[in-house]
Coordinates of C-alpha atoms in Angstrom, one line a residue:
X26 CA 30.2 68.7 140.3
X27 CA 30.4 72.4 140.1
X28 CA 33.3 72.4 142.6
X29 CA 35.2 69.9 140.4
X30 CA 34.7 72.1 137.3
X31 CA 36.0 75.1 139.3
X32 CA 39.1 73.2 140.3
X33 CA 39.7 72.2 136.7
X34 CA 39.4 75.8 135.5
X35 CA 41.8 77.0 138.2
X36 CA 44.3 74.3 137.3
X37 CA 44.2 75.4 133.7
X38 CA 44.5 79.1 134.5
X39 CA 47.5 80.6 132.8
X40 CA 49.3 83.5 134.4
X41 CA 50.6 85.8 131.7
X42 CA 53.1 88.6 131.8
X43 CA 53.2 91.3 129.1
X44 CA 56.5 92.7 127.8
X45 CA 56.9 95.8 125.5
X46 CA 60.0 97.6 124.4
X47 CA 60.5 100.8 122.5
X48 CA 63.9 102.0 121.3
X49 CA 65.4 105.3 122.6
X50 CA 66.1 106.3 119.0
X51 CA 62.4 106.0 118.0
X52 CA 60.9 108.8 120.1
X53 CA 57.5 108.6 118.3
X54 CA 56.9 105.1 119.6
X55 CA 54.5 104.5 122.5
X56 CA 54.5 101.3 124.6
X57 CA 50.7 101.4 124.5
X58 CA 50.8 100.5 120.8
X59 CA 52.2 97.2 121.8
X60 CA 50.4 96.7 125.1
X61 CA 46.8 97.3 123.9
X62 CA 46.7 94.3 121.6
X63 CA 48.5 92.2 124.1
X64 CA 45.9 92.9 126.8
X65 CA 43.1 92.1 124.4
X66 CA 44.7 88.9 123.4
X67 CA 45.2 87.8 127.0
X68 CA 41.6 88.6 127.9
X69 CA 40.4 86.6 124.8
X70 CA 42.4 83.6 126.0
X71 CA 41.1 84.0 129.6
X72 CA 44.5 84.6 131.0
X73 CA 44.9 86.8 134.0
X74 CA 47.6 89.4 133.5
X75 CA 50.0 89.3 136.4
X76 CA 52.3 92.1 135.4
X77 CA 53.3 94.4 132.5
X78 CA 56.9 95.2 131.8
X79 CA 58.1 98.1 129.6
X80 CA 61.7 99.0 128.6
X81 CA 62.8 102.2 126.8
X82 CA 66.1 100.9 125.4
X83 CA 67.6 99.2 122.3
X84 CA 67.5 95.5 121.9
X85 CA 71.2 95.2 122.5
X86 CA 71.2 97.3 125.7
X87 CA 70.6 94.5 128.1
X88 CA 71.9 96.5 131.0
X89 CA 69.4 99.3 130.3
X90 CA 66.5 96.8 129.9
X91 CA 65.8 96.6 133.6
X92 CA 62.1 95.6 133.0
X93 CA 63.2 92.6 131.0
X94 CA 65.5 91.5 133.8
X95 CA 62.7 91.8 136.4
X96 CA 60.4 89.7 134.1
X97 CA 63.0 87.0 133.9
X98 CA 63.4 87.0 137.7
X99 CA 59.6 86.5 138.0
X100 CA 59.8 83.7 135.5
X101 CA 62.6 82.0 137.5
X102 CA 60.5 82.2 140.6
X103 CA 57.5 80.6 138.7
X104 CA 55.4 83.7 139.2
X105 CA 54.3 83.6 135.5
X106 CA 53.4 80.8 133.1
X107 CA 53.6 82.6 129.8
X108 CA 55.5 85.7 128.5
X109 CA 53.6 87.5 125.8
X110 CA 55.4 89.9 123.5
X111 CA 54.2 91.9 120.5
X112 CA 57.0 90.8 118.2
X113 CA 60.0 88.6 118.6
X114 CA 62.5 91.4 118.1
X115 CA 61.0 93.2 121.1
X116 CA 62.5 90.6 123.4
X117 CA 65.7 89.3 121.7
X118 CA 68.8 90.9 120.3
X119 CA 70.1 87.9 118.3
X120 CA 69.6 84.3 117.6
X121 CA 72.0 83.3 120.4
X122 CA 70.3 85.5 122.9
X123 CA 66.9 84.0 121.9
X124 CA 68.1 80.4 122.1
X125 CA 69.7 80.9 125.5
X126 CA 66.6 82.7 126.9
X127 CA 64.1 80.2 125.6
X128 CA 66.1 77.3 127.0
X129 CA 66.1 79.1 130.4
X130 CA 62.3 79.7 130.2
X131 CA 61.7 76.0 129.4
X132 CA 63.7 74.9 132.4
X133 CA 61.5 77.2 134.5
X134 CA 58.4 75.8 132.9
X135 CA 57.5 79.2 131.3
X136 CA 56.3 79.6 127.7
X137 CA 56.8 82.4 125.2
X138 CA 54.1 83.7 122.9
X139 CA 54.2 86.3 120.2
X140 CA 51.1 88.4 119.3
X141 CA 52.4 89.2 115.8
X142 CA 53.5 85.7 115.1
X143 CA 50.6 83.6 116.3
X144 CA 52.3 80.3 115.3
X145 CA 55.2 81.2 117.7
X146 CA 54.5 79.2 120.8
X147 CA 57.2 77.6 123.1
X148 CA 54.7 76.8 125.8
X149 CA 54.3 73.3 124.3
X150 CA 56.6 70.7 122.7
X151 CA 55.9 71.5 119.1
X152 CA 59.0 71.0 116.9
X153 CA 57.4 73.2 114.2
X154 CA 57.3 76.0 116.7
X155 CA 61.0 75.6 117.6
X156 CA 61.9 75.6 113.9
X157 CA 59.9 78.7 113.1
X158 CA 61.3 80.5 116.1
X159 CA 64.8 80.0 115.0
X160 CA 64.0 81.0 111.4
X161 CA 62.3 84.2 112.4
X162 CA 65.1 85.2 114.8
X163 CA 67.6 84.7 112.0
X164 CA 65.6 86.9 109.7
X165 CA 65.4 89.6 112.4
X166 CA 69.1 89.5 113.0
X167 CA 69.8 89.6 109.2
X168 CA 67.5 92.7 108.9
X169 CA 69.3 94.6 111.6
X170 CA 72.7 93.8 110.0
X171 CA 71.4 95.1 106.7
X172 CA 70.2 98.3 108.3
X173 CA 73.6 98.8 110.1
X174 CA 75.4 98.2 106.9
X175 CA 73.4 100.8 105.1
X176 CA 74.0 103.3 107.9
X177 CA 77.8 102.7 107.8
X178 CA 77.8 103.1 104.0
X179 CA 76.0 106.4 104.2
X180 CA 78.4 107.7 106.9
X181 CA 81.4 106.7 104.8
X182 CA 80.0 108.5 101.7
X183 CA 79.4 111.6 103.8
X184 CA 82.9 111.6 105.1
X185 CA 84.3 111.2 101.5
X186 CA 82.2 114.3 100.6
X187 CA 83.7 116.2 103.4
X188 CA 80.6 116.4 105.5
X189 CA 80.6 116.2 109.3
X190 CA 79.5 112.9 110.7
X191 CA 78.4 112.3 114.2
X192 CA 77.5 114.8 116.9
X193 CA 77.7 118.5 115.9
X194 CA 80.7 120.4 117.1
X195 CA 80.2 121.6 120.7
X196 CA 82.1 124.8 120.2
X197 CA 81.3 127.3 117.5
X198 CA 83.6 129.8 115.8
X199 CA 83.0 132.4 118.5
X200 CA 85.8 130.7 120.6
X201 CA 88.4 132.3 118.4
X202 CA 87.2 135.8 119.5
X203 CA 86.8 134.9 123.1
X204 CA 90.0 133.0 123.7
X205 CA 92.2 136.1 124.1
X206 CA 89.8 137.6 126.6
X207 CA 89.7 134.4 128.7
X208 CA 93.5 134.0 128.7
X209 CA 94.0 137.7 129.6
X210 CA 91.5 137.5 132.5
X211 CA 89.0 139.9 131.0
X212 CA 86.4 137.1 130.8
X213 CA 86.0 134.2 133.2
X214 CA 85.8 130.6 132.0
X215 CA 82.2 130.5 133.3
X216 CA 81.2 133.5 131.2
X217 CA 82.9 132.0 128.2
X218 CA 81.2 128.7 128.7
X219 CA 77.8 130.4 128.9
X220 CA 78.5 132.3 125.7
X221 CA 79.5 129.1 123.9
X222 CA 76.8 126.9 125.4
X223 CA 79.3 124.4 126.8
X224 CA 80.6 123.4 130.2
X225 CA 83.5 125.1 132.1
X226 CA 85.5 121.9 131.7
X227 CA 85.2 122.2 127.9
X228 CA 86.6 125.7 128.0
X229 CA 89.5 124.5 130.3
X230 CA 90.2 121.8 127.8
X231 CA 90.3 124.3 124.9
X232 CA 92.7 126.5 126.9
X233 CA 95.0 123.5 127.5
X234 CA 95.1 122.5 123.8
X235 CA 97.7 125.2 123.0
X236 CA 99.7 124.6 126.1
X237 CA 99.8 128.1 127.4
X238 CA 98.6 128.6 130.9
X239 CA 95.9 131.1 131.8
X240 CA 96.9 134.5 133.3
X241 CA 97.0 135.1 137.0
X242 CA 93.9 137.3 137.0
X243 CA 92.0 134.6 135.2
X244 CA 93.1 132.0 137.7
X245 CA 92.0 134.2 140.6
X246 CA 88.6 134.8 138.9
X247 CA 88.1 131.1 138.5
X248 CA 89.1 130.4 142.0
X249 CA 86.5 132.8 143.2
X250 CA 83.9 131.0 141.1
X251 CA 84.9 127.6 142.5
X252 CA 85.1 128.9 146.0
X253 CA 81.5 130.1 145.7
X254 CA 80.4 126.7 144.6
X255 CA 82.1 125.0 147.5
X256 CA 80.7 127.5 150.0
X257 CA 77.2 126.9 148.7
X258 CA 77.6 123.1 149.0

């Protein structure tokens, strides 16, 4: 009898894989904030945790989400029974992405559970779960669109006010005083790049913007620099 009960328990054992994602723009986020409650939830359900997968990338950066790809590979090989995420938007970038992925998981016999949305469960055949999954994904996509719209509006307003938008200029006003020395050969491109905190390639591009070639002495100086680099290699 005890052997039969043990067999039943083993048959009902659900292998769960945890997935967490933090965006590269949110540097204060820690994956453990998501993983800790997921571990506790899995233990409470009696599910053995087969693996934990963490990505540091935006939801839309599927190429950068290497951990998510490895998790899907495990699901395709039937190495897990359920994928547990903290929230829906940690896994999917859009409604279309969600629908396609859930359909793949179902073909593989793998369910999806969300800790923050306990009613979200695709491990069964609940039509209510399917409906709520699509509704929540739609709201998540709508929220991201609103945020992006507000960001674009703020950038447009800043441009109309004459403010710089985007990355700060790489070259400061000191270039105007250094340019003549670089062109005359009194200062090498490498020294100028060090003063400006930019690369030598940037200095070369600045020199080429006015179309006047550097002097012979400057060219020799730079050849000496490049030759040293090649010799060291």
